[in-house]
Short mmCIF file of C-alpha atoms in Angstrom, two decimals:
data_model
loop_
_atom_site.label_atom_id
_atom_site.label_comp_id
_atom_site.label_asym_id
_atom_site.label_seq_id
_atom_site.Cartn_x
_atom_site.Cartn_y
_atom_site.Cartn_z
CA MET A 1 5.52 -15.67 -21.51
CA SER A 2 3.03 -13.34 -23.10
CA GLN A 3 3.77 -9.74 -24.34
CA HIS A 4 2.87 -7.13 -21.75
CA PRO A 5 3.24 -3.23 -21.72
CA PHE A 6 5.24 -3.32 -18.31
CA VAL A 7 9.01 -2.95 -17.84
CA PHE A 8 8.94 -5.27 -14.85
CA ASN A 9 8.24 -8.73 -15.64
CA SER A 10 6.35 -9.89 -12.38
CA LEU A 11 4.25 -8.45 -9.48
CA ILE A 12 4.01 -9.34 -5.84
CA TYR A 13 0.89 -7.90 -4.18
CA ASN A 14 1.15 -7.55 -0.23
CA GLY A 15 -2.02 -9.13 0.92
CA LEU A 16 -2.10 -7.67 4.65
CA ASP A 17 -5.24 -5.61 3.80
CA LEU A 18 -7.02 -7.83 1.54
CA ILE A 19 -10.76 -7.36 1.66
CA GLN A 20 -12.98 -10.41 0.33
CA ASP A 21 -16.10 -8.86 -0.90
CA GLY A 22 -17.38 -7.18 -3.91
CA ILE A 23 -17.10 -3.71 -2.93
CA GLY A 24 -13.77 -3.08 -1.22
CA ASN A 25 -11.35 -5.27 -2.81
CA HIS A 26 -8.73 -2.70 -4.13
CA LEU A 27 -6.36 -5.31 -4.87
CA SER A 28 -8.75 -6.97 -7.06
CA LEU A 29 -9.63 -3.91 -9.06
CA LEU A 30 -5.87 -3.14 -9.55
CA ASP A 31 -5.33 -6.78 -10.60
CA ARG A 32 -8.22 -6.78 -13.17
CA LEU A 33 -8.09 -3.24 -14.50
CA VAL A 34 -4.50 -2.24 -14.50
CA PHE A 35 -2.32 -5.33 -14.29
CA ASN A 36 -4.55 -7.81 -16.22
CA ASP A 37 -1.82 -8.04 -19.01
CA LEU A 38 0.67 -9.65 -16.73
CA PRO A 39 0.24 -13.56 -16.65
CA ALA A 40 -1.01 -15.38 -13.70
CA SER A 41 2.18 -17.34 -13.60
CA HIS A 42 4.21 -14.14 -12.69
CA LYS A 43 1.67 -12.54 -10.18
CA SER A 44 1.87 -13.63 -6.41
CA LEU A 45 0.23 -12.74 -3.12
CA LEU A 46 2.32 -12.53 -0.01
CA GLU A 47 1.57 -14.84 2.64
CA ILE A 48 -0.98 -13.32 5.06
CA SER A 49 -1.39 -14.05 8.70
CA ASN A 50 -5.00 -14.10 8.81
CA PRO A 51 -6.12 -17.80 7.98
CA THR A 52 -9.71 -16.71 7.22
CA ARG A 53 -8.59 -14.55 4.26
CA GLY A 54 -8.00 -17.98 1.90
CA VAL A 55 -5.18 -18.70 -0.26
CA GLY A 56 -5.32 -15.86 -2.73
CA TYR A 57 -7.87 -14.33 -5.00
CA GLY A 58 -9.03 -14.35 -8.48
CA GLN A 59 -5.94 -15.62 -10.79
CA VAL A 60 -3.39 -14.79 -8.13
CA GLU A 61 -1.92 -17.60 -5.99
CA LYS A 62 -0.32 -17.01 -2.48
CA ASP A 63 3.45 -17.24 -2.29
CA LEU A 64 4.03 -18.17 -5.94
CA HIS A 65 7.12 -15.96 -5.85
CA LEU A 66 8.47 -18.26 -2.96
CA GLN A 67 7.67 -21.53 -5.02
CA HIS A 68 9.31 -20.12 -8.25
CA PRO A 69 11.71 -17.26 -7.40
CA ASP A 70 13.08 -17.44 -11.00
CA ARG A 71 10.05 -16.02 -12.47
CA PHE A 72 10.23 -12.86 -9.83
CA LYS A 73 13.72 -11.78 -10.85
CA ASN A 74 12.64 -8.31 -11.69
CA ALA A 75 9.47 -7.74 -9.61
CA LEU A 76 7.38 -4.67 -8.62
CA LEU A 77 6.08 -5.17 -4.95
CA LEU A 78 2.73 -3.30 -4.53
CA ASP A 79 1.36 -2.81 -1.09
CA ILE A 80 -2.05 -1.08 -0.01
CA ALA A 81 -1.65 1.00 3.21
CA ARG A 82 -5.04 1.86 4.50
CA GLU A 83 -5.67 3.51 7.69
CA THR A 84 -5.23 1.28 10.59
CA TRP A 85 -4.35 1.81 14.05
CA ASN A 86 -2.56 -1.46 14.95
CA ALA A 87 1.11 -0.67 15.35
CA ASP A 88 1.88 -4.34 15.16
CA LEU A 89 0.43 -4.79 11.76
CA ILE A 90 2.26 -1.75 10.55
CA ARG A 91 5.54 -3.14 11.70
CA GLN A 92 4.78 -6.66 10.26
CA GLN A 93 4.03 -4.77 6.85
CA ALA A 94 7.16 -2.89 6.66
CA ALA A 95 9.35 -6.01 7.61
CA ARG A 96 8.00 -7.92 4.88
CA THR A 97 8.67 -5.03 2.58
CA ILE A 98 12.22 -4.63 3.72
CA TRP A 99 12.70 -8.63 3.42
CA HIS A 100 11.47 -8.61 -0.17
CA LYS A 101 13.39 -5.73 -1.28
CA ARG A 102 16.68 -7.34 -0.18
CA VAL A 103 15.91 -10.96 -1.38
CA PHE A 104 13.94 -10.33 -4.60
CA ASN A 105 15.32 -6.90 -5.51
CA ALA A 106 11.92 -5.90 -5.65
CA VAL A 107 10.96 -2.25 -6.51
CA THR A 108 8.47 -1.36 -3.91
CA ALA A 109 5.57 0.93 -4.00
CA VAL A 110 2.81 1.62 -1.64
CA TYR A 111 -0.71 2.63 -2.75
CA LEU A 112 -2.06 5.08 0.20
CA MET A 113 -5.86 4.59 0.49
CA TRP A 114 -5.87 7.56 2.93
CA GLU A 115 -9.01 9.46 4.20
CA SER A 116 -7.69 12.03 6.67
CA ASP A 117 -5.36 14.82 5.93
CA ARG A 118 -2.04 13.44 7.28
CA LEU A 119 -0.11 10.29 8.16
CA TRP A 120 0.55 9.72 11.81
CA GLU A 121 4.17 8.90 12.81
CA ASP A 122 4.00 4.93 12.45
CA TYR A 123 2.78 5.17 8.85
CA ALA A 124 5.24 7.94 8.03
CA ASP A 125 8.12 5.54 8.99
CA LEU A 126 6.45 2.69 7.12
CA VAL A 127 6.11 4.86 4.00
CA SER A 128 9.89 5.76 3.94
CA VAL A 129 10.65 2.10 3.45
CA TYR A 130 9.24 2.09 -0.10
CA ASP A 131 10.69 3.36 -3.13
CA PHE A 132 7.75 5.40 -3.96
CA CYS A 133 4.04 5.97 -3.04
CA ILE A 134 0.83 6.14 -5.07
CA VAL A 135 -1.97 8.52 -3.85
CA THR A 136 -5.41 9.00 -5.50
CA SER A 137 -6.00 12.54 -4.42
CA SER A 138 -4.43 15.62 -3.22
CA ILE A 139 -5.38 14.86 0.65
CA VAL A 140 -1.80 14.09 1.82
CA ASP A 141 0.05 16.02 -0.88
CA ASP A 142 1.38 18.77 1.37
CA PHE A 143 2.23 16.01 4.04
CA LEU A 144 4.55 13.82 1.63
CA ARG A 145 6.08 16.95 0.16
CA HIS A 146 7.05 18.34 3.34
CA ARG A 147 8.76 15.00 4.26
CA HIS A 148 10.37 14.68 0.79
CA ILE A 149 8.65 11.48 0.31
CA GLU A 150 8.51 10.46 -3.40
CA TYR A 151 5.09 9.83 -4.76
CA ILE A 152 2.96 10.01 -7.91
CA LYS A 153 -0.67 10.76 -8.09
CA LEU A 154 -3.02 8.45 -10.29
CA LYS A 155 -6.66 7.92 -10.48
CA HIS A 156 -8.22 4.93 -8.68
CA PRO A 157 -9.37 2.42 -11.32
CA TYR A 158 -13.10 1.70 -11.36
CA ASP A 159 -15.25 -1.31 -12.60
CA PHE A 160 -17.71 0.17 -14.50
CA ALA A 161 -18.69 -2.52 -16.91
CA ILE A 162 -22.41 -2.19 -15.59
CA THR A 163 -25.46 -1.06 -17.30
CA THR A 164 -26.98 2.52 -16.95
CA ASN A 165 -30.46 1.70 -16.71
CA SER A 166 -31.35 1.12 -12.87
CA THR A 167 -34.22 -1.22 -11.83
CA PRO A 168 -37.49 0.57 -10.94
CA VAL A 169 -38.36 0.64 -7.27
CA ALA A 170 -40.97 -2.13 -6.91
CA ASN A 171 -43.14 -0.50 -4.16
CA GLY A 172 -43.25 2.83 -5.75
CA LYS A 173 -41.59 4.65 -2.80
CA PHE A 174 -38.88 7.19 -3.47
CA ARG A 175 -35.50 5.67 -2.29
CA PHE A 176 -32.51 7.39 -0.74
CA GLY A 177 -29.40 4.96 -0.15
CA VAL A 178 -26.07 4.71 1.08
CA SER A 179 -23.26 1.95 1.28
CA ALA A 180 -20.41 2.51 3.77
CA GLY A 181 -18.60 1.30 6.73
CA LEU A 182 -19.77 2.21 10.26
CA TRP A 183 -16.80 4.46 11.05
CA SER A 184 -17.83 7.65 12.53
CA ARG A 185 -16.20 9.83 9.84
CA LYS A 186 -18.72 8.01 7.10
CA ASN A 187 -21.43 10.01 8.67
CA VAL A 188 -23.85 7.22 8.12
CA VAL A 189 -25.60 8.08 11.68
CA LYS A 190 -25.63 11.87 10.66
CA LEU A 191 -27.32 11.04 7.34
CA ALA A 192 -29.95 8.70 9.04
CA LYS A 193 -30.75 11.25 11.66
CA THR A 194 -31.15 13.93 9.18
CA PHE A 195 -33.43 11.70 7.04
CA ALA A 196 -35.51 11.09 10.03
CA ASP A 197 -35.68 14.74 11.14
CA THR A 198 -36.45 15.59 7.48
CA PHE A 199 -38.92 13.06 6.31
CA ALA A 200 -40.72 12.10 9.68
CA GLY A 201 -44.10 10.64 8.88
CA ARG A 202 -43.49 10.37 5.05
CA GLY A 203 -44.36 6.61 4.31
CA ASP A 204 -43.48 7.18 0.73
CA ILE A 205 -39.74 7.96 1.25
CA GLU A 206 -37.14 5.33 2.41
CA LEU A 207 -33.54 5.46 3.24
CA SER A 208 -31.73 2.09 2.66
CA ILE A 209 -28.32 1.74 4.57
CA HIS A 210 -25.91 -1.09 3.30
CA THR A 211 -22.69 -1.80 5.43
CA ARG A 212 -20.14 -4.58 5.34
CA SER A 213 -18.89 -3.69 8.82
CA ASP A 214 -19.10 -6.29 11.41
CA VAL A 215 -21.79 -4.80 13.65
CA THR A 216 -20.93 -7.09 16.60
CA HIS A 217 -17.39 -6.04 16.58
CA ILE A 218 -16.68 -3.24 19.49
CA ASP A 219 -15.57 -0.73 16.84
CA TYR A 220 -18.69 -0.49 15.34
CA GLN A 221 -21.36 -1.32 18.11
CA SER A 222 -22.05 2.01 19.00
CA GLU A 223 -22.76 3.50 15.57
CA TYR A 224 -24.92 0.45 14.77
CA ALA A 225 -26.88 0.89 17.99
CA VAL A 226 -27.66 4.36 17.26
CA LEU A 227 -28.85 3.42 13.70
CA LYS A 228 -31.13 0.71 15.20
CA ALA A 229 -32.59 3.36 17.61
CA LEU A 230 -33.21 5.68 14.66
CA GLN A 231 -34.88 2.89 12.73
CA ALA A 232 -37.20 2.22 15.58
CA LYS A 233 -38.46 5.81 15.51
CA CYS A 234 -38.40 6.24 11.67
CA PRO A 235 -39.83 2.87 9.69
CA GLY A 236 -38.62 4.57 6.64
CA ILE A 237 -34.96 3.46 7.48
CA SER A 238 -33.86 -0.10 6.58
CA ILE A 239 -30.46 -1.76 7.08
CA ILE A 240 -28.49 -4.33 5.37
CA ALA A 241 -25.59 -5.38 7.72
CA GLU A 242 -23.80 -7.98 5.53
CA SER A 243 -21.45 -8.23 2.67
CA LEU A 244 -23.12 -8.62 -0.73
CA SER A 245 -21.86 -10.29 -3.84
CA ARG A 246 -21.02 -7.96 -6.81
CA GLU A 247 -24.05 -8.65 -8.48
CA ASP A 248 -26.44 -8.48 -5.24
CA TYR A 249 -24.60 -4.79 -4.56
CA LEU A 250 -25.14 -3.75 -8.03
CA SER A 251 -28.78 -4.97 -7.85
CA TRP A 252 -29.33 -2.96 -4.45
CA LEU A 253 -27.58 0.29 -5.90
CA ALA A 254 -29.61 0.17 -8.98
CA SER A 255 -32.76 0.14 -6.90
CA LEU A 256 -32.04 3.58 -5.46
CA ASP A 257 -33.45 6.79 -6.73
CA MET A 258 -31.00 9.02 -5.01
CA TYR A 259 -27.50 7.80 -3.68
CA CYS A 260 -26.27 9.74 -0.62
CA PHE A 261 -22.51 9.75 0.29
CA VAL A 262 -21.32 12.47 2.89
CA SER A 263 -18.22 10.88 4.11
CA SER A 264 -15.92 13.32 6.01
CA GLY A 265 -12.77 11.34 4.98
CA GLU A 266 -12.37 9.48 1.97
CA GLY A 267 -9.47 8.29 -0.35
CA TYR A 268 -11.21 7.18 -3.27
CA SER A 269 -15.08 7.40 -3.56
CA VAL A 270 -15.87 4.17 -5.35
CA THR A 271 -19.70 4.08 -4.54
CA PRO A 272 -20.78 7.34 -5.54
CA ARG A 273 -19.08 7.14 -8.89
CA GLU A 274 -20.81 3.82 -9.54
CA ALA A 275 -24.21 5.29 -8.80
CA LEU A 276 -23.67 7.99 -11.44
CA HIS A 277 -22.59 5.28 -14.04
CA LEU A 278 -25.89 3.53 -13.24
CA GLY A 279 -27.58 6.94 -13.96
CA ILE A 280 -28.41 7.68 -10.27
CA PRO A 281 -28.09 11.15 -9.20
CA ILE A 282 -26.07 11.48 -6.00
CA ILE A 283 -25.86 13.86 -2.96
CA LEU A 284 -22.14 14.39 -2.32
CA PHE A 285 -20.03 16.15 0.26
CA ASN A 286 -17.85 18.58 -1.73
CA ALA A 287 -14.69 18.18 0.11
CA HIS A 288 -11.40 16.21 -0.21
CA VAL A 289 -11.26 13.70 -2.97
CA HIS A 290 -15.04 14.27 -3.87
CA LYS A 291 -14.41 17.68 -5.08
CA GLU A 292 -12.49 16.23 -8.09
CA PHE A 293 -15.51 15.04 -9.65
CA SER A 294 -18.34 17.06 -7.98
CA HIS A 295 -18.63 19.06 -11.29
CA LEU A 296 -20.21 16.09 -13.16
CA PRO A 297 -23.95 16.00 -14.10
CA GLY A 298 -26.12 14.35 -11.66
CA VAL A 299 -24.23 15.51 -8.54
CA LEU A 300 -25.99 17.77 -5.67
CA PRO A 301 -23.07 19.10 -3.57
CA VAL A 302 -23.05 19.69 0.12
CA SER A 303 -20.68 22.38 1.07
CA CYS A 304 -17.56 21.91 3.36
CA ARG A 305 -17.77 24.13 6.48
CA GLY A 306 -14.13 23.66 7.72
CA VAL A 307 -12.11 20.74 9.31
CA LYS A 308 -12.27 19.32 12.74
CA ARG A 309 -9.87 16.69 14.61
CA ALA A 310 -10.48 13.20 13.51
CA VAL A 311 -11.84 10.91 16.30
CA PRO A 312 -11.49 7.13 15.48
CA ASN A 313 -14.19 4.72 16.53
CA ILE A 314 -11.61 2.93 18.89
CA SER A 315 -12.03 5.17 22.16
CA ARG A 316 -8.70 3.72 23.73
CA LEU A 317 -6.64 5.61 20.93
CA THR A 318 -5.41 8.98 21.97
CA PHE A 319 -2.85 10.06 19.32
CA ASP A 320 -3.63 12.45 16.64
CA ILE A 321 -4.82 10.92 13.43
CA GLY A 322 -5.48 14.15 11.37
CA ASN A 323 -8.51 16.14 10.48
CA ASP A 324 -11.84 15.66 8.99
CA TRP A 325 -13.97 17.83 6.85
CA THR A 326 -17.45 18.92 8.28
CA PHE A 327 -20.69 19.96 6.87
CA ASP A 328 -23.97 21.43 8.27
CA ALA A 329 -26.86 19.13 8.83
CA GLY A 330 -29.35 21.83 7.86
CA GLU A 331 -27.89 22.09 4.49
CA LEU A 332 -27.82 18.43 4.18
CA ALA A 333 -31.62 18.43 4.76
CA ASN A 334 -32.25 21.09 2.02
CA VAL A 335 -30.29 19.12 -0.45
CA MET A 336 -32.23 16.00 0.29
CA ARG A 337 -35.39 18.01 0.00
CA TYR A 338 -34.31 19.45 -3.28
CA GLY A 339 -33.15 16.01 -4.65
CA HIS A 340 -36.50 14.50 -3.99
CA GLU A 341 -38.48 17.26 -5.39
CA PHE A 342 -36.46 17.70 -8.54
CA HIS A 343 -35.34 14.05 -9.08
CA ALA A 344 -36.86 13.69 -12.48
CA SER A 345 -34.98 16.71 -13.95
CA LEU A 346 -31.65 15.67 -12.40
CA ARG A 347 -32.02 12.12 -13.66
CA ASP A 348 -32.94 13.45 -16.97
CA GLU A 349 -29.85 15.70 -17.23
CA LEU A 350 -27.58 12.81 -16.10
CA GLU A 351 -28.93 10.66 -18.82
CA SER A 352 -28.36 13.23 -21.35
CA ARG A 353 -24.73 13.67 -20.27
CA ILE A 354 -23.78 10.48 -19.27
CA SER A 355 -20.82 10.52 -21.70
CA GLU A 356 -18.99 13.12 -19.48
CA VAL A 357 -19.27 10.61 -16.50
CA THR A 358 -17.89 7.87 -18.69
CA GLU A 359 -15.27 9.72 -20.29
CA TYR A 360 -13.86 11.07 -16.94
CA HIS A 361 -13.48 7.58 -15.59
CA ASP A 362 -12.30 6.20 -18.81
CA PRO A 363 -10.61 2.76 -17.68
CA SER A 364 -8.45 2.56 -20.85
CA ARG A 365 -6.91 6.21 -20.13
CA ILE A 366 -6.46 5.49 -16.31
CA LYS A 367 -4.75 2.15 -17.11
CA ASP A 368 -2.58 3.99 -19.62
CA ASP A 369 -1.74 6.61 -17.07
CA TRP A 370 -0.76 3.80 -14.52
CA ILE A 371 1.39 2.05 -16.98
CA LYS A 372 3.48 5.01 -18.08
CA ALA A 373 4.13 6.16 -14.39
CA LEU A 374 4.90 2.87 -12.85
CA ASN A 375 7.32 2.25 -15.89
CA GLU A 376 9.10 5.48 -15.34
CA LYS A 377 9.39 5.01 -11.60
CA TYR A 378 10.51 1.38 -12.15
CA ARG A 379 13.18 2.22 -14.59
CA HIS A 380 14.37 4.97 -12.34
CA HIS A 381 14.67 2.97 -8.99
CA ILE A 382 15.97 -0.03 -10.92
CA GLY A 383 18.79 1.93 -12.38
CA ILE A 384 20.22 3.47 -9.25
CA VAL A 385 21.00 0.60 -7.00
CA ARG A 386 19.30 -2.55 -8.17
CA LEU A 387 20.90 -5.88 -9.12
CA HIS A 388 19.10 -8.36 -11.52
CA TYR A 389 18.57 -11.36 -8.93
CA PRO A 390 20.35 -13.61 -8.36
CA GLN A 391 23.40 -12.59 -10.63
CA ILE A 392 26.11 -9.91 -9.44
CA ASP A 393 26.91 -7.36 -11.97
CA GLU A 394 30.16 -8.55 -13.24
CA SER A 395 31.32 -5.06 -14.15
CA LEU A 396 31.39 -3.94 -10.46
CA VAL A 397 32.93 -7.23 -9.37
CA ASP A 398 36.54 -8.29 -9.15
CA MET A 399 36.89 -12.30 -9.30
CA ASN A 400 40.08 -14.18 -8.89
CA PRO A 401 39.41 -17.72 -9.76
CA ASP A 402 42.86 -18.90 -8.69
CA SER A 403 42.43 -17.63 -5.08
CA ASN A 404 38.63 -17.96 -4.74
CA ILE A 405 38.56 -14.41 -3.90
CA THR A 406 35.46 -12.42 -4.94
CA THR A 407 35.88 -8.78 -4.19
CA LEU A 408 32.08 -7.18 -3.84
CA ASN A 409 32.56 -3.51 -4.85
CA THR A 410 30.37 -1.21 -2.87
CA PRO A 411 28.53 0.42 -5.61
CA ASN A 412 26.54 -3.11 -5.50
CA PHE A 413 25.23 -1.99 -1.87
CA LEU A 414 21.96 -0.58 -1.03
CA SER A 415 21.19 1.77 1.80
CA SER A 416 18.40 4.15 2.95
CA THR A 417 20.54 6.62 4.29
CA GLY A 418 24.10 6.28 3.23
CA TYR A 419 25.78 7.79 0.01
CA PHE A 420 28.67 6.79 -2.37
CA VAL A 421 32.09 8.55 -2.96
CA GLY A 422 33.79 6.35 -5.64
CA ASN A 423 33.60 2.74 -4.40
CA ARG A 424 33.24 3.85 -0.66
CA VAL A 425 29.97 3.58 1.03
CA HIS A 426 29.46 6.35 3.68
CA CYS A 427 26.74 5.69 6.49
CA LEU A 428 26.03 8.83 8.07
CA ARG A 429 24.44 9.24 11.42
CA ALA A 430 20.66 8.25 11.32
CA ILE A 431 17.72 9.92 12.76
CA ASN A 432 16.02 6.73 13.63
CA LEU A 433 17.87 5.82 16.95
CA GLU A 434 17.30 2.00 16.20
CA GLY A 435 19.82 2.26 13.38
CA HIS A 436 20.00 1.56 9.82
CA CYS A 437 21.22 -1.15 7.46
CA LEU A 438 23.64 -1.15 4.62
CA TYR A 439 23.10 -4.43 2.64
CA GLY A 440 24.72 -6.01 -0.55
CA PRO A 441 25.72 -7.91 -3.20
CA TYR A 442 23.66 -11.16 -3.52
CA LEU A 443 26.08 -13.95 -3.77
CA PRO A 444 24.56 -17.15 -5.08
CA ILE A 445 26.08 -20.36 -3.72
CA GLU A 446 26.69 -23.08 -5.99
CA SER A 447 28.81 -25.83 -4.12
CA GLU A 448 29.29 -26.63 -0.37
CA GLY A 449 32.20 -25.03 1.30
CA SER A 450 33.31 -22.36 3.50
CA LEU A 451 32.87 -18.56 3.21
CA GLN A 452 34.81 -15.81 4.96
CA ALA A 453 33.91 -12.20 4.67
CA VAL A 454 36.41 -9.51 5.45
CA PHE A 455 34.74 -6.09 5.91
CA THR A 456 37.13 -2.98 5.99
CA ILE A 457 35.38 -0.25 7.85
CA ASP A 458 36.45 3.43 8.63
CA ILE A 459 35.06 4.70 11.98
CA PHE A 460 34.83 8.51 12.26
CA SER A 461 32.48 8.95 15.08
CA CYS A 462 30.74 6.78 17.68
CA GLU A 463 29.57 8.86 20.34
CA PHE A 464 27.49 7.27 23.33
CA SER A 465 27.12 3.79 21.95
CA ALA A 466 29.03 0.73 23.37
CA VAL A 467 28.35 -1.11 19.87
CA ILE A 468 29.13 1.15 16.78
CA ALA A 469 27.53 -1.42 14.35
CA ASN A 470 26.80 -4.96 13.77
CA LEU A 471 28.13 -6.93 10.81
CA GLU A 472 26.31 -9.98 9.48
CA ILE A 473 26.23 -12.75 6.94
CA TYR A 474 22.61 -13.40 5.93
CA ASP A 475 21.10 -16.15 3.86
CA GLY A 476 18.07 -14.63 1.80
CA THR A 477 16.70 -18.13 1.02
CA SER A 478 16.11 -19.12 4.66
CA ASP A 479 15.77 -15.65 6.06
CA GLU A 480 18.42 -16.78 8.52
CA ILE A 481 21.33 -14.87 9.90
CA LEU A 482 24.52 -17.34 9.43
CA GLU A 483 27.09 -15.36 11.40
CA SER A 484 27.26 -12.06 13.06
CA LEU A 485 30.01 -9.56 14.74
CA PRO A 486 29.52 -6.67 16.70
CA VAL A 487 31.97 -3.54 16.23
CA MET A 488 32.65 -2.09 19.55
CA GLU A 489 33.40 1.41 20.84
CA LYS A 490 37.01 0.54 21.61
CA THR A 491 37.67 0.20 17.72
CA VAL A 492 40.34 2.76 16.68
CA GLN A 493 38.56 5.76 14.99
CA GLY A 494 39.90 7.51 11.77
CA ILE A 495 41.69 4.60 10.14
CA SER A 496 40.62 1.38 8.46
CA ASN A 497 39.44 -1.49 10.58
CA THR A 498 39.42 -4.96 9.33
CA PHE A 499 36.67 -7.44 10.55
CA THR A 500 36.49 -11.11 9.32
CA LEU A 501 33.35 -13.51 9.71
CA SER A 502 33.29 -17.09 8.68
CA THR A 503 30.53 -19.56 8.04
CA ARG A 504 29.61 -22.74 6.18
CA VAL A 505 27.50 -22.39 2.71
CA VAL A 506 25.65 -24.96 0.90
CA PRO A 507 24.36 -24.86 -2.74
CA GLY A 508 21.17 -22.96 -3.25
CA GLN A 509 21.98 -20.26 -0.73
CA ILE A 510 21.92 -16.41 -1.77
CA ILE A 511 24.17 -14.74 0.50
CA GLU A 512 23.76 -11.08 1.63
CA PHE A 513 26.29 -9.03 3.50
CA ARG A 514 24.95 -6.50 6.08
CA VAL A 515 26.28 -3.69 8.22
CA TYR A 516 24.00 -2.29 10.75
CA TRP A 517 24.96 1.10 12.21
CA PHE A 518 23.33 3.22 14.91
CA ALA A 519 22.33 6.54 15.46
CA THR A 520 25.46 8.03 16.78
CA SER A 521 27.83 6.32 14.47
CA ASP A 522 29.45 7.83 11.48
CA ILE A 523 31.31 5.07 9.35
CA CYS A 524 32.41 4.28 5.86
CA LEU A 525 32.68 0.73 4.47
CA SER A 526 35.53 0.86 1.97
CA ASN A 527 35.86 -2.66 1.17
CA LEU A 528 34.51 -6.02 1.39
CA LYS A 529 36.09 -9.33 0.20
CA ALA A 530 34.21 -12.51 0.10
CA ILE A 531 36.47 -15.76 0.16
CA LEU A 532 34.92 -18.85 -1.06
CA ARG A 533 36.65 -22.08 -0.29
CA PRO A 534 34.65 -25.10 -1.90
CA ASP A 535 35.19 -28.49 -0.13
CA GLN A 536 37.63 -30.92 -1.78
CA LYS A 537 36.21 -34.18 -2.93
CA ALA A 538 37.29 -37.17 -0.86
CA THR A 539 40.06 -39.08 -2.82
CA GLU A 540 39.07 -42.96 -3.25
CA THR A 541 41.83 -45.26 -2.19
CA GLY A 542 42.30 -48.97 -2.51
CA GLY A 543 44.40 -51.96 -3.44
CA ALA A 544 44.46 -54.70 -6.03
#
């Protein structure tokens, strides 16, 4: 295995939000620009439910960690959570993360590609599943701090291995342009309307709109219909409604004189930064993440005029998704006029100071910051509770080979809400009414036989619930519960209670022991003994 600068030796990507085009594939950017030193043999893409998404991307194969689990003993699971209003997808994302955290002992991180100023409740619950979050801007800082969610702030990596000399416009017309999805908060319609009102009758000025949104989809139909109506009234508006290859996209971008990006919600601002690196002046809404680079040469800012409640394209959604920032269309019109009139001086200034743009987005510095921050977080979280899969830490395990009894001491266990006192794990009442899980030591099975698990649990409180907790023996390799037992309300409180589960085991299994407790239960797992009894080989008999 080649040398690399990371303290983890493998990487598992969650491919739920994989985007297969040259503009929005953030996973691909991370892989090429941050994690390129990790060998392809130690990178894997989680299985994704959408069959149109393919079997992987670039050098990353799908489900390689399931085919070769030995390569992923100390992995970082990296997820990307973008804004979506599909609760089922959110639950699916969380379930896959929990499973990999248990079975592969992966430290889990989520990269929040967020555009509004808060997370709604479904996503807030999802974020709490991960060990830490990664954010690109200060948009959700207050929200995360208020909920005591651990996070780090890093710059989004950008692929600027492109020329800074743009292609002249062939028809001699001055060309504004924008590339954005047709979400209402991207303000593509507002930009097009402002252009039509400002430059009506000017045959020498154009606005080129590129979108990769599926314009036949119900979420984008209304925005696209308004654009087509504006185009019919203003021939200077052109629309490219398709995904472009990286080369075709850059060729289109380089043909512009002025790039316009006035999105009211944005988490990373890739396209305006690319335009600056091509030497193209930009009009930029001076709010949220845009403020972080609006000081650079070649930027014409449009002022923020406050916030308003964000409204999704999907009309059936009624819950609060946060706020969007607002700007004045009249100011945008004035900035567009200024950009057209003084374009030559803006371009000359940007060309003379282009080093300020490239230094601000220095990919080597951004990569170094990612490596340092991720290594620190990984060391911290692997040192608290993680085992090095699949072995059990022998210093925390009492083994008696004569009796085949293995005592799995409780510091080997993981829990999202419990806490440790000596070797006792206390599982306090949870806020989540669906309950929480204490899960622990991964016991590799080397021979066929029987397994008996003896749980010792103290019950301190169990109000309003017929079932206090549920005990399980679980096989991580097959994702199967082998045996379970409910702990009922009639259990004596305040003293130790012993519960025994038995099951058959076979070589290759990795056994996990679970205690699920519920919102009104206050319990303590004080001891767990695992008794392994290998099958006796049959004795051959015969006569002369």
